[in-house]
Amino acid sequence: MSGELANIGLIGLAVMGQNLILNMADKGFKVCAYNRTTSKVDDFLNNEAKGNANVIGAHSIKELCEKLERPRKIILLVKAGPAVDSFIEQLEPFLEKGDIIIDGGNSHYPDSIRRTKELEAKGLLFVGSGVSGGEEGARHGPSLMPGGSPAAWPAIKEIFQKTAAQALGEPCCDWVGEGGSGHYVKMVHNGIEYGDMQLIAEAYDILKRGLGCHESEIAEIFDRWNKGVLDSFLIEITRDILRKNDDDGEPIVTKILDKAGQKGTGKWTAINALDLGCPVTLIGEAVFARCLSAIKDERVRASKAIAGPERETFSGNKQQFIDDLEQALYASKIISYAQGFILFREAAKEYGWNLNNGGIAQMWRGGCIIKSVFLADITKAFQKDAKLESLLFDDFFKSAIEKAQPGWRRVVAQSTLWGIPIPAHTTALSFFDGYRSEQLPASLIQAQRDYFGAHTFRVIPGKESEKLPLDQDVHVNWTGRGGNVSASTYNA
């Protein structure tokens, strides 16, 4: 400790801010709390933080900065967007060269790229850190994903890694990379979360509508799954949700309107994947599934007007099908994470980041919504080969997905015959089959594009001819009526 000076400051005393302060204080760090509505500072000090010698308060930005050791370290836990820029602007006059501003909110990564550049130009350091785990994580150990000015990391490393969740003695926090990479990783984390939730919801739907299982029985199935390869926070809470009944004994989940909300991070991930030409199909389908759920009234009308297949009572081996479904869920989950790390690979190239993929997987092993035993295997894969092109090339995941294939295909086929929509499982299998295909029908698409728009194509090596030269953009006069002028194109 540096006398009476605090090790770190935090602005924003909503639930996350208060719990993170108490967490850091528990770890032996002195924290100075500030809130725009200063009465909240006194309320916090007189209630939640009462008697805690490691928590002090400030009633102005100036006072906050005066109470911090150098280099000053200040976490912002305020609403993403203009509020972050406003607080940065208020802090600047009271900061010195080398001081660090940390945005722990759910900011969009382009804003963090901009803020890093702007503050570094003024001699200040910026960190955009993803924080995952909600209220419970903030209080007892969140997953922290810091990125931004590399020079800031040595000054905040001890605080961040001691405050973070611990998984097998390792902190769920490491330096992600430069610029806006911390918030980018949090964005993709949330996108993967969308995918995991959709996959689990589809498994629930198959068990309920396909096999006719009651929620209590499905809860027991999820309980068994949580002891195996699917061991995870989301499987665990799904089991607990399915066991919760209303006063009349009916499962609460059956009384919840089936219109899923979203805050935009899954959409951001899907849009960025499209911008980078990256086939992150599962997260995209998960976002669209929520959009489809939102048009409830239209679906109700369609259910009365459009007939689907007659759903016959399942007559096969029920336990075998449940085991198949476990493997289908596991394989689809592997695909989702493989796609996420392919996106990291392309983003690193696009934005000039040096991303720590093994560290990212370690950060997600505890404290966050997608924490699971499965992430230990991803960590090992990248520790074994830091430049691993895809998780599907790692021996562990290659073997796991090959083992899961038969059951995965049976589940997708049977659900299709039942007329039960499983967009996430289906797109995962389609991606897998496309990824392992040496030849795809994109050759025909290129011919079509050249036919109607003179967009040109390339020739397969070894198939060239005088008319079809190699390593050139070729245009064919398909009808005999067109000219030889070709249009420009771009590669996704």
Short mmCIF file of N, CA, C and O in Angstrom, two decimals, residues 59-176:
data_model
loop_
_atom_site.label_atom_id
_atom_site.label_comp_id
_atom_site.label_asym_id
_atom_site.label_seq_id
_atom_site.Cartn_x
_atom_site.Cartn_y
_atom_site.Cartn_z
N HIS A 59 -15.81 12.52 -3.90
CA HIS A 59 -17.04 13.21 -4.26
C HIS A 59 -16.86 14.13 -5.47
O HIS A 59 -17.73 14.93 -5.77
N SER A 60 -15.72 14.00 -6.14
CA SER A 60 -15.48 14.73 -7.39
C SER A 60 -14.40 13.98 -8.15
O SER A 60 -13.65 13.17 -7.58
N ILE A 61 -14.34 14.24 -9.47
CA ILE A 61 -13.30 13.63 -10.30
C ILE A 61 -11.92 14.05 -9.79
O ILE A 61 -10.99 13.23 -9.71
N LYS A 62 -11.78 15.32 -9.42
CA LYS A 62 -10.50 15.84 -8.94
C LYS A 62 -10.06 15.09 -7.67
O LYS A 62 -8.91 14.66 -7.55
N GLU A 63 -11.01 14.93 -6.74
CA GLU A 63 -10.68 14.23 -5.50
C GLU A 63 -10.30 12.78 -5.77
O GLU A 63 -9.37 12.24 -5.15
N LEU A 64 -11.01 12.15 -6.68
CA LEU A 64 -10.70 10.78 -7.05
C LEU A 64 -9.24 10.66 -7.51
O LEU A 64 -8.49 9.81 -7.04
N CYS A 65 -8.85 11.55 -8.43
CA CYS A 65 -7.50 11.50 -8.99
C CYS A 65 -6.44 11.82 -7.92
O CYS A 65 -5.34 11.26 -7.95
N GLU A 66 -6.80 12.68 -6.98
CA GLU A 66 -5.85 13.03 -5.92
C GLU A 66 -5.62 11.87 -4.95
O GLU A 66 -4.58 11.81 -4.29
N LYS A 67 -6.57 10.95 -4.86
CA LYS A 67 -6.48 9.86 -3.90
C LYS A 67 -5.86 8.58 -4.47
O LYS A 67 -5.88 7.54 -3.81
N LEU A 68 -5.30 8.66 -5.69
CA LEU A 68 -4.76 7.47 -6.34
C LEU A 68 -3.24 7.51 -6.42
O LEU A 68 -2.65 8.56 -6.71
N GLU A 69 -2.62 6.36 -6.19
CA GLU A 69 -1.18 6.25 -6.37
C GLU A 69 -0.84 6.34 -7.86
O GLU A 69 -1.69 6.12 -8.72
N ARG A 70 0.45 6.66 -8.17
CA ARG A 70 0.91 6.75 -9.56
C ARG A 70 1.52 5.42 -10.01
O ARG A 70 2.18 4.77 -9.21
N PRO A 71 1.36 5.04 -11.27
CA PRO A 71 0.45 5.67 -12.22
C PRO A 71 -0.99 5.43 -11.79
O PRO A 71 -1.33 4.36 -11.28
N ARG A 72 -1.82 6.43 -11.99
CA ARG A 72 -3.23 6.29 -11.62
C ARG A 72 -3.89 5.23 -12.49
O ARG A 72 -3.63 5.16 -13.70
N LYS A 73 -4.75 4.46 -11.89
CA LYS A 73 -5.49 3.41 -12.59
C LYS A 73 -6.96 3.60 -12.26
O LYS A 73 -7.34 3.49 -11.09
N ILE A 74 -7.78 3.88 -13.26
CA ILE A 74 -9.19 4.19 -13.02
C ILE A 74 -10.06 3.33 -13.93
O ILE A 74 -9.94 3.38 -15.16
N ILE A 75 -10.95 2.54 -13.30
CA ILE A 75 -11.88 1.70 -14.06
C ILE A 75 -13.20 2.44 -14.24
O ILE A 75 -13.75 3.00 -13.28
N LEU A 76 -13.69 2.46 -15.47
CA LEU A 76 -15.02 3.01 -15.76
C LEU A 76 -15.99 1.84 -15.92
O LEU A 76 -15.79 0.98 -16.78
N LEU A 77 -17.02 1.80 -15.09
CA LEU A 77 -18.10 0.82 -15.26
C LEU A 77 -19.40 1.60 -15.44
O LEU A 77 -20.24 1.67 -14.55
N VAL A 78 -19.49 2.23 -16.60
CA VAL A 78 -20.64 3.07 -16.94
C VAL A 78 -21.22 2.60 -18.26
O VAL A 78 -20.61 1.77 -18.96
N LYS A 79 -22.36 3.12 -18.62
CA LYS A 79 -23.03 2.71 -19.85
C LYS A 79 -22.14 2.96 -21.06
O LYS A 79 -21.54 4.03 -21.19
N ALA A 80 -22.06 1.98 -21.94
CA ALA A 80 -21.22 2.11 -23.14
C ALA A 80 -21.71 3.26 -24.01
O ALA A 80 -22.90 3.60 -24.02
N GLY A 81 -20.77 3.88 -24.72
CA GLY A 81 -21.12 4.97 -25.64
C GLY A 81 -20.66 6.32 -25.13
O GLY A 81 -19.56 6.45 -24.58
N PRO A 82 -21.48 7.35 -25.31
CA PRO A 82 -21.09 8.72 -24.95
C PRO A 82 -20.67 8.90 -23.50
O PRO A 82 -19.81 9.73 -23.20
N ALA A 83 -21.25 8.13 -22.57
CA ALA A 83 -20.91 8.27 -21.15
C ALA A 83 -19.43 7.98 -20.91
O ALA A 83 -18.77 8.64 -20.09
N VAL A 84 -18.87 7.01 -21.64
CA VAL A 84 -17.45 6.67 -21.48
C VAL A 84 -16.59 7.84 -21.94
O VAL A 84 -15.66 8.27 -21.24
N ASP A 85 -16.91 8.39 -23.11
CA ASP A 85 -16.14 9.53 -23.63
C ASP A 85 -16.27 10.74 -22.71
O ASP A 85 -15.30 11.48 -22.51
N SER A 86 -17.45 10.92 -22.14
CA SER A 86 -17.67 12.06 -21.24
C SER A 86 -16.78 11.96 -20.00
O SER A 86 -16.14 12.93 -19.59
N PHE A 87 -16.71 10.76 -19.41
CA PHE A 87 -15.86 10.59 -18.22
C PHE A 87 -14.37 10.70 -18.56
O PHE A 87 -13.60 11.25 -17.78
N ILE A 88 -13.98 10.19 -19.72
CA ILE A 88 -12.59 10.34 -20.14
C ILE A 88 -12.23 11.82 -20.25
O ILE A 88 -11.18 12.26 -19.77
N GLU A 89 -13.13 12.59 -20.85
CA GLU A 89 -12.91 14.03 -21.00
C GLU A 89 -12.81 14.73 -19.64
O GLU A 89 -11.98 15.62 -19.44
N GLN A 90 -13.64 14.30 -18.68
CA GLN A 90 -13.60 14.89 -17.34
C GLN A 90 -12.33 14.50 -16.58
O GLN A 90 -11.80 15.27 -15.76
N LEU A 91 -11.80 13.32 -16.84
CA LEU A 91 -10.61 12.84 -16.14
C LEU A 91 -9.33 13.48 -16.64
O LEU A 91 -8.40 13.73 -15.85
N GLU A 92 -9.25 13.73 -17.93
CA GLU A 92 -7.99 14.15 -18.57
C GLU A 92 -7.28 15.31 -17.87
O GLU A 92 -6.05 15.25 -17.70
N PRO A 93 -7.97 16.38 -17.45
CA PRO A 93 -7.25 17.50 -16.84
C PRO A 93 -6.52 17.14 -15.54
O PRO A 93 -5.59 17.85 -15.13
N PHE A 94 -6.91 16.04 -14.91
CA PHE A 94 -6.33 15.68 -13.61
C PHE A 94 -5.35 14.50 -13.71
O PHE A 94 -4.89 13.98 -12.70
N LEU A 95 -5.06 14.07 -14.93
CA LEU A 95 -4.17 12.93 -15.12
C LEU A 95 -2.80 13.36 -15.63
O LEU A 95 -2.65 14.44 -16.20
N GLU A 96 -1.82 12.49 -15.41
CA GLU A 96 -0.45 12.75 -15.84
C GLU A 96 -0.02 11.66 -16.82
O GLU A 96 -0.65 10.61 -16.94
N LYS A 97 1.09 11.91 -17.49
CA LYS A 97 1.62 10.97 -18.46
C LYS A 97 1.79 9.59 -17.82
O LYS A 97 2.30 9.46 -16.70
N GLY A 98 1.31 8.56 -18.52
CA GLY A 98 1.42 7.19 -18.03
C GLY A 98 0.25 6.70 -17.20
O GLY A 98 0.17 5.51 -16.86
N ASP A 99 -0.67 7.61 -16.84
CA ASP A 99 -1.88 7.19 -16.10
C ASP A 99 -2.76 6.34 -17.01
O ASP A 99 -2.74 6.47 -18.25
N ILE A 100 -3.58 5.50 -16.38
CA ILE A 100 -4.32 4.47 -17.13
C ILE A 100 -5.83 4.59 -16.90
O ILE A 100 -6.30 4.60 -15.76
N ILE A 101 -6.56 4.69 -18.00
CA ILE A 101 -8.03 4.64 -17.95
C ILE A 101 -8.47 3.28 -18.49
O ILE A 101 -8.04 2.85 -19.56
N ILE A 102 -9.32 2.60 -17.71
CA ILE A 102 -9.78 1.25 -18.05
C ILE A 102 -11.29 1.28 -18.24
O ILE A 102 -12.03 1.63 -17.32
N ASP A 103 -11.75 0.93 -19.43
CA ASP A 103 -13.19 0.84 -19.69
C ASP A 103 -13.62 -0.61 -19.52
O ASP A 103 -13.29 -1.47 -20.33
N GLY A 104 -14.37 -0.88 -18.44
CA GLY A 104 -14.82 -2.23 -18.17
C GLY A 104 -16.26 -2.48 -18.60
O GLY A 104 -16.83 -3.52 -18.27
N GLY A 105 -16.84 -1.54 -19.34
CA GLY A 105 -18.22 -1.70 -19.82
C GLY A 105 -18.29 -2.54 -21.08
O GLY A 105 -17.29 -3.08 -21.55
N ASN A 106 -19.49 -2.65 -21.65
CA ASN A 106 -19.70 -3.48 -22.83
C ASN A 106 -19.53 -2.65 -24.10
O ASN A 106 -20.41 -2.64 -24.97
N SER A 107 -18.42 -1.97 -24.22
CA SER A 107 -18.20 -1.07 -25.37
C SER A 107 -17.95 -1.86 -26.65
O SER A 107 -17.42 -2.97 -26.63
N HIS A 108 -18.32 -1.23 -27.78
CA HIS A 108 -18.06 -1.81 -29.08
C HIS A 108 -16.58 -1.61 -29.39
O HIS A 108 -16.04 -0.52 -29.19
N TYR A 109 -15.92 -2.66 -29.89
CA TYR A 109 -14.46 -2.61 -30.03
C TYR A 109 -13.93 -1.46 -30.90
O TYR A 109 -12.83 -0.95 -30.62
N PRO A 110 -14.65 -0.96 -31.94
CA PRO A 110 -14.10 0.18 -32.69
C PRO A 110 -13.94 1.42 -31.81
O PRO A 110 -13.01 2.22 -32.02
N ASP A 111 -14.82 1.58 -30.82
CA ASP A 111 -14.68 2.71 -29.89
C ASP A 111 -13.40 2.56 -29.06
O ASP A 111 -12.72 3.55 -28.77
N SER A 112 -13.07 1.33 -28.69
CA SER A 112 -11.86 1.10 -27.91
C SER A 112 -10.61 1.30 -28.74
O SER A 112 -9.58 1.77 -28.24
N ILE A 113 -10.67 0.94 -30.03
CA ILE A 113 -9.55 1.22 -30.94
C ILE A 113 -9.30 2.73 -30.99
O ILE A 113 -8.16 3.21 -30.85
N ARG A 114 -10.39 3.49 -31.16
CA ARG A 114 -10.29 4.95 -31.24
C ARG A 114 -9.76 5.54 -29.94
O ARG A 114 -8.85 6.39 -29.96
N ARG A 115 -10.30 5.11 -28.81
CA ARG A 115 -9.89 5.68 -27.52
C ARG A 115 -8.43 5.37 -27.21
O ARG A 115 -7.73 6.20 -26.63
N THR A 116 -7.97 4.19 -27.58
CA THR A 116 -6.56 3.84 -27.35
C THR A 116 -5.66 4.82 -28.09
O THR A 116 -4.69 5.37 -27.52
N LYS A 117 -5.96 5.06 -29.37
CA LYS A 117 -5.15 5.97 -30.18
C LYS A 117 -5.19 7.40 -29.64
O LYS A 117 -4.16 8.08 -29.53
N GLU A 118 -6.40 7.86 -29.30
CA GLU A 118 -6.56 9.24 -28.83
C GLU A 118 -5.81 9.48 -27.51
O GLU A 118 -5.13 10.50 -27.35
N LEU A 119 -5.90 8.53 -26.58
CA LEU A 119 -5.27 8.73 -25.28
C LEU A 119 -3.76 8.53 -25.35
O LEU A 119 -3.00 9.24 -24.68
N GLU A 120 -3.31 7.60 -26.16
CA GLU A 120 -1.86 7.42 -26.32
C GLU A 120 -1.22 8.66 -26.94
O GLU A 120 -0.09 9.02 -26.58
N ALA A 121 -1.96 9.32 -27.83
CA ALA A 121 -1.43 10.56 -28.44
C ALA A 121 -1.26 11.66 -27.39
O ALA A 121 -0.48 12.61 -27.59
N LYS A 122 -1.97 11.55 -26.27
CA LYS A 122 -1.88 12.55 -25.19
C LYS A 122 -0.98 12.08 -24.05
O LYS A 122 -0.92 12.70 -22.99
N GLY A 123 -0.30 10.94 -24.25
CA GLY A 123 0.60 10.42 -23.22
C GLY A 123 -0.07 9.56 -22.17
O GLY A 123 0.56 9.15 -21.20
N LEU A 124 -1.36 9.30 -22.35
CA LEU A 124 -2.11 8.46 -21.40
C LEU A 124 -2.25 7.05 -21.97
O LEU A 124 -2.07 6.83 -23.17
N LEU A 125 -2.59 6.11 -21.11
CA LEU A 125 -2.77 4.72 -21.53
C LEU A 125 -4.23 4.32 -21.38
O LEU A 125 -4.91 4.76 -20.45
N PHE A 126 -4.69 3.46 -22.30
CA PHE A 126 -6.09 3.04 -22.28
C PHE A 126 -6.17 1.53 -22.33
O PHE A 126 -5.43 0.87 -23.08
N VAL A 127 -7.08 0.98 -21.54
CA VAL A 127 -7.38 -0.45 -21.57
C VAL A 127 -8.88 -0.63 -21.74
O VAL A 127 -9.67 -0.06 -20.98
N GLY A 128 -9.27 -1.38 -22.74
CA GLY A 128 -10.67 -1.78 -22.89
C GLY A 128 -10.77 -3.23 -22.45
O GLY A 128 -10.17 -4.11 -23.07
N SER A 129 -11.46 -3.48 -21.37
CA SER A 129 -11.49 -4.84 -20.80
C SER A 129 -12.89 -5.43 -20.81
O SER A 129 -13.83 -4.84 -20.26
N GLY A 130 -13.01 -6.58 -21.41
CA GLY A 130 -14.25 -7.33 -21.27
C GLY A 130 -14.36 -7.83 -19.84
O GLY A 130 -13.35 -8.22 -19.24
N VAL A 131 -15.56 -7.78 -19.29
CA VAL A 131 -15.83 -8.30 -17.94
C VAL A 131 -17.04 -9.21 -18.06
O VAL A 131 -18.11 -8.77 -18.46
N SER A 132 -16.87 -10.48 -17.71
CA SER A 132 -17.98 -11.42 -17.84
C SER A 132 -18.21 -12.17 -16.53
O SER A 132 -17.28 -12.43 -15.78
N GLY A 133 -19.45 -12.50 -16.27
CA GLY A 133 -19.79 -13.25 -15.08
C GLY A 133 -20.94 -12.65 -14.31
O GLY A 133 -21.41 -13.23 -13.33
N GLY A 134 -21.39 -11.46 -14.75
CA GLY A 134 -22.52 -10.83 -14.09
C GLY A 134 -22.22 -10.43 -12.66
O GLY A 134 -21.07 -10.30 -12.24
N GLU A 135 -23.28 -10.24 -11.90
CA GLU A 135 -23.17 -9.78 -10.50
C GLU A 135 -22.33 -10.74 -9.66
O GLU A 135 -21.44 -10.33 -8.91
N GLU A 136 -22.60 -12.02 -9.79
CA GLU A 136 -21.89 -13.03 -9.00
C GLU A 136 -20.40 -13.05 -9.34
O GLU A 136 -19.53 -13.12 -8.46
N GLY A 137 -20.11 -12.96 -10.65
CA GLY A 137 -18.72 -12.96 -11.09
C GLY A 137 -17.97 -11.74 -10.60
O GLY A 137 -16.83 -11.83 -10.13
N ALA A 138 -18.60 -10.58 -10.69
CA ALA A 138 -17.96 -9.34 -10.24
C ALA A 138 -17.60 -9.43 -8.77
O ALA A 138 -16.53 -8.98 -8.35
N ARG A 139 -18.46 -10.05 -7.96
CA ARG A 139 -18.22 -10.11 -6.52
C ARG A 139 -17.18 -11.15 -6.13
O ARG A 139 -16.36 -10.92 -5.24
N HIS A 140 -17.20 -12.29 -6.81
CA HIS A 140 -16.35 -13.40 -6.35
C HIS A 140 -15.26 -13.81 -7.34
O HIS A 140 -14.44 -14.67 -7.02
N GLY A 141 -15.26 -13.22 -8.54
CA GLY A 141 -14.22 -13.57 -9.51
C GLY A 141 -14.76 -13.64 -10.93
O GLY A 141 -15.29 -14.66 -11.34
N PRO A 142 -14.64 -12.56 -11.69
CA PRO A 142 -15.11 -12.55 -13.07
C PRO A 142 -14.04 -13.06 -14.04
O PRO A 142 -12.88 -13.26 -13.66
N SER A 143 -14.44 -13.26 -15.27
CA SER A 143 -13.48 -13.44 -16.35
C SER A 143 -13.15 -12.04 -16.87
O SER A 143 -14.05 -11.27 -17.19
N LEU A 144 -11.86 -11.71 -16.92
CA LEU A 144 -11.43 -10.38 -17.35
C LEU A 144 -10.60 -10.49 -18.62
O LEU A 144 -9.69 -11.33 -18.69
N MET A 145 -10.90 -9.66 -19.62
CA MET A 145 -10.27 -9.75 -20.93
C MET A 145 -9.69 -8.39 -21.33
O MET A 145 -10.27 -7.66 -22.13
N PRO A 146 -8.53 -8.00 -20.76
CA PRO A 146 -7.99 -6.67 -21.02
C PRO A 146 -7.14 -6.58 -22.29
O PRO A 146 -6.34 -7.47 -22.59
N GLY A 147 -7.35 -5.50 -23.02
CA GLY A 147 -6.52 -5.22 -24.20
C GLY A 147 -6.43 -3.71 -24.38
O GLY A 147 -7.24 -2.97 -23.81
N GLY A 148 -5.48 -3.25 -25.16
CA GLY A 148 -5.34 -1.80 -25.38
C GLY A 148 -3.89 -1.41 -25.45
O GLY A 148 -3.13 -1.93 -26.27
N SER A 149 -3.45 -0.49 -24.58
CA SER A 149 -2.06 -0.03 -24.55
C SER A 149 -1.21 -1.06 -23.81
O SER A 149 -1.36 -1.22 -22.58
N PRO A 150 -0.31 -1.77 -24.48
CA PRO A 150 0.48 -2.82 -23.82
C PRO A 150 1.26 -2.33 -22.60
O PRO A 150 1.46 -3.09 -21.64
N ALA A 151 1.67 -1.06 -22.62
CA ALA A 151 2.44 -0.51 -21.49
C ALA A 151 1.63 -0.47 -20.20
O ALA A 151 2.20 -0.35 -19.11
N ALA A 152 0.31 -0.58 -20.30
CA ALA A 152 -0.54 -0.53 -19.10
C ALA A 152 -0.56 -1.86 -18.36
O ALA A 152 -0.82 -1.89 -17.15
N TRP A 153 -0.28 -2.96 -19.04
CA TRP A 153 -0.46 -4.28 -18.44
C TRP A 153 0.38 -4.52 -17.19
O TRP A 153 -0.14 -4.99 -16.17
N PRO A 154 1.68 -4.19 -17.18
CA PRO A 154 2.44 -4.44 -15.95
C PRO A 154 1.87 -3.73 -14.73
O PRO A 154 1.96 -4.25 -13.61
N ALA A 155 1.25 -2.56 -14.93
CA ALA A 155 0.72 -1.78 -13.80
C ALA A 155 -0.59 -2.34 -13.27
O ALA A 155 -0.92 -2.14 -12.09
N ILE A 156 -1.34 -3.04 -14.09
CA ILE A 156 -2.66 -3.55 -13.66
C ILE A 156 -2.69 -5.07 -13.51
O ILE A 156 -3.67 -5.61 -12.99
N LYS A 157 -1.63 -5.73 -13.94
CA LYS A 157 -1.63 -7.21 -14.01
C LYS A 157 -1.98 -7.85 -12.67
O LYS A 157 -2.86 -8.72 -12.60
N GLU A 158 -1.32 -7.45 -11.58
CA GLU A 158 -1.55 -8.08 -10.28
C GLU A 158 -2.99 -7.89 -9.82
O GLU A 158 -3.65 -8.84 -9.37
N ILE A 159 -3.49 -6.66 -9.95
CA ILE A 159 -4.87 -6.39 -9.52
C ILE A 159 -5.86 -7.23 -10.32
O ILE A 159 -6.75 -7.88 -9.76
N PHE A 160 -5.69 -7.23 -11.64
CA PHE A 160 -6.63 -7.94 -12.50
C PHE A 160 -6.57 -9.45 -12.27
O PHE A 160 -7.62 -10.11 -12.16
N GLN A 161 -5.37 -10.01 -12.19
CA GLN A 161 -5.28 -11.46 -12.09
C GLN A 161 -5.68 -11.98 -10.71
O GLN A 161 -6.17 -13.10 -10.61
N LYS A 162 -5.51 -11.18 -9.67
CA LYS A 162 -5.97 -11.61 -8.34
C LYS A 162 -7.47 -11.43 -8.18
O LYS A 162 -8.13 -12.18 -7.45
N THR A 163 -8.04 -10.43 -8.87
CA THR A 163 -9.48 -10.17 -8.79
C THR A 163 -10.28 -11.16 -9.62
O THR A 163 -11.42 -11.49 -9.29
N ALA A 164 -9.68 -11.67 -10.69
CA ALA A 164 -10.37 -12.57 -11.62
C ALA A 164 -10.67 -13.92 -10.98
O ALA A 164 -10.08 -14.31 -9.96
N ALA A 165 -11.58 -14.65 -11.61
CA ALA A 165 -11.84 -16.03 -11.21
C ALA A 165 -10.57 -16.85 -11.39
O ALA A 165 -9.70 -16.49 -12.19
N GLN A 166 -10.46 -17.93 -10.64
CA GLN A 166 -9.32 -18.83 -10.75
C GLN A 166 -9.82 -20.20 -11.21
O GLN A 166 -10.81 -20.70 -10.69
N ALA A 167 -9.12 -20.79 -12.18
CA ALA A 167 -9.48 -22.12 -12.65
C ALA A 167 -8.24 -23.01 -12.53
O ALA A 167 -7.23 -22.77 -13.20
N LEU A 168 -8.32 -24.00 -11.65
CA LEU A 168 -7.20 -24.89 -11.37
C LEU A 168 -5.93 -24.11 -11.03
O LEU A 168 -4.83 -24.42 -11.49
N GLY A 169 -6.12 -23.07 -10.22
CA GLY A 169 -4.99 -22.28 -9.75
C GLY A 169 -4.48 -21.24 -10.72
O GLY A 169 -3.54 -20.51 -10.42
N GLU A 170 -5.10 -21.13 -11.91
CA GLU A 170 -4.69 -20.15 -12.91
C GLU A 170 -5.76 -19.06 -13.02
O GLU A 170 -6.95 -19.35 -13.05
N PRO A 171 -5.33 -17.77 -13.10
CA PRO A 171 -6.32 -16.69 -13.21
C PRO A 171 -7.03 -16.69 -14.56
O PRO A 171 -6.41 -16.97 -15.59
N CYS A 172 -8.33 -16.42 -14.54
CA CYS A 172 -9.11 -16.31 -15.79
C CYS A 172 -8.97 -14.88 -16.32
O CYS A 172 -9.95 -14.15 -16.52
N CYS A 173 -7.73 -14.49 -16.50
CA CYS A 173 -7.39 -13.16 -16.99
C CYS A 173 -5.96 -13.19 -17.51
O CYS A 173 -5.06 -13.67 -16.82
N ASP A 174 -5.78 -12.68 -18.72
CA ASP A 174 -4.45 -12.51 -19.29
C ASP A 174 -4.53 -11.36 -20.28
O ASP A 174 -5.64 -10.94 -20.65
N TRP A 175 -3.38 -10.86 -20.68
CA TRP A 175 -3.38 -9.77 -21.65
C TRP A 175 -3.83 -10.30 -23.00
O TRP A 175 -3.29 -11.29 -23.50
N VAL A 176 -4.84 -9.68 -23.60
CA VAL A 176 -5.40 -10.15 -24.86
C VAL A 176 -4.57 -9.67 -26.05
O VAL A 176 -4.15 -10.46 -26.90
#
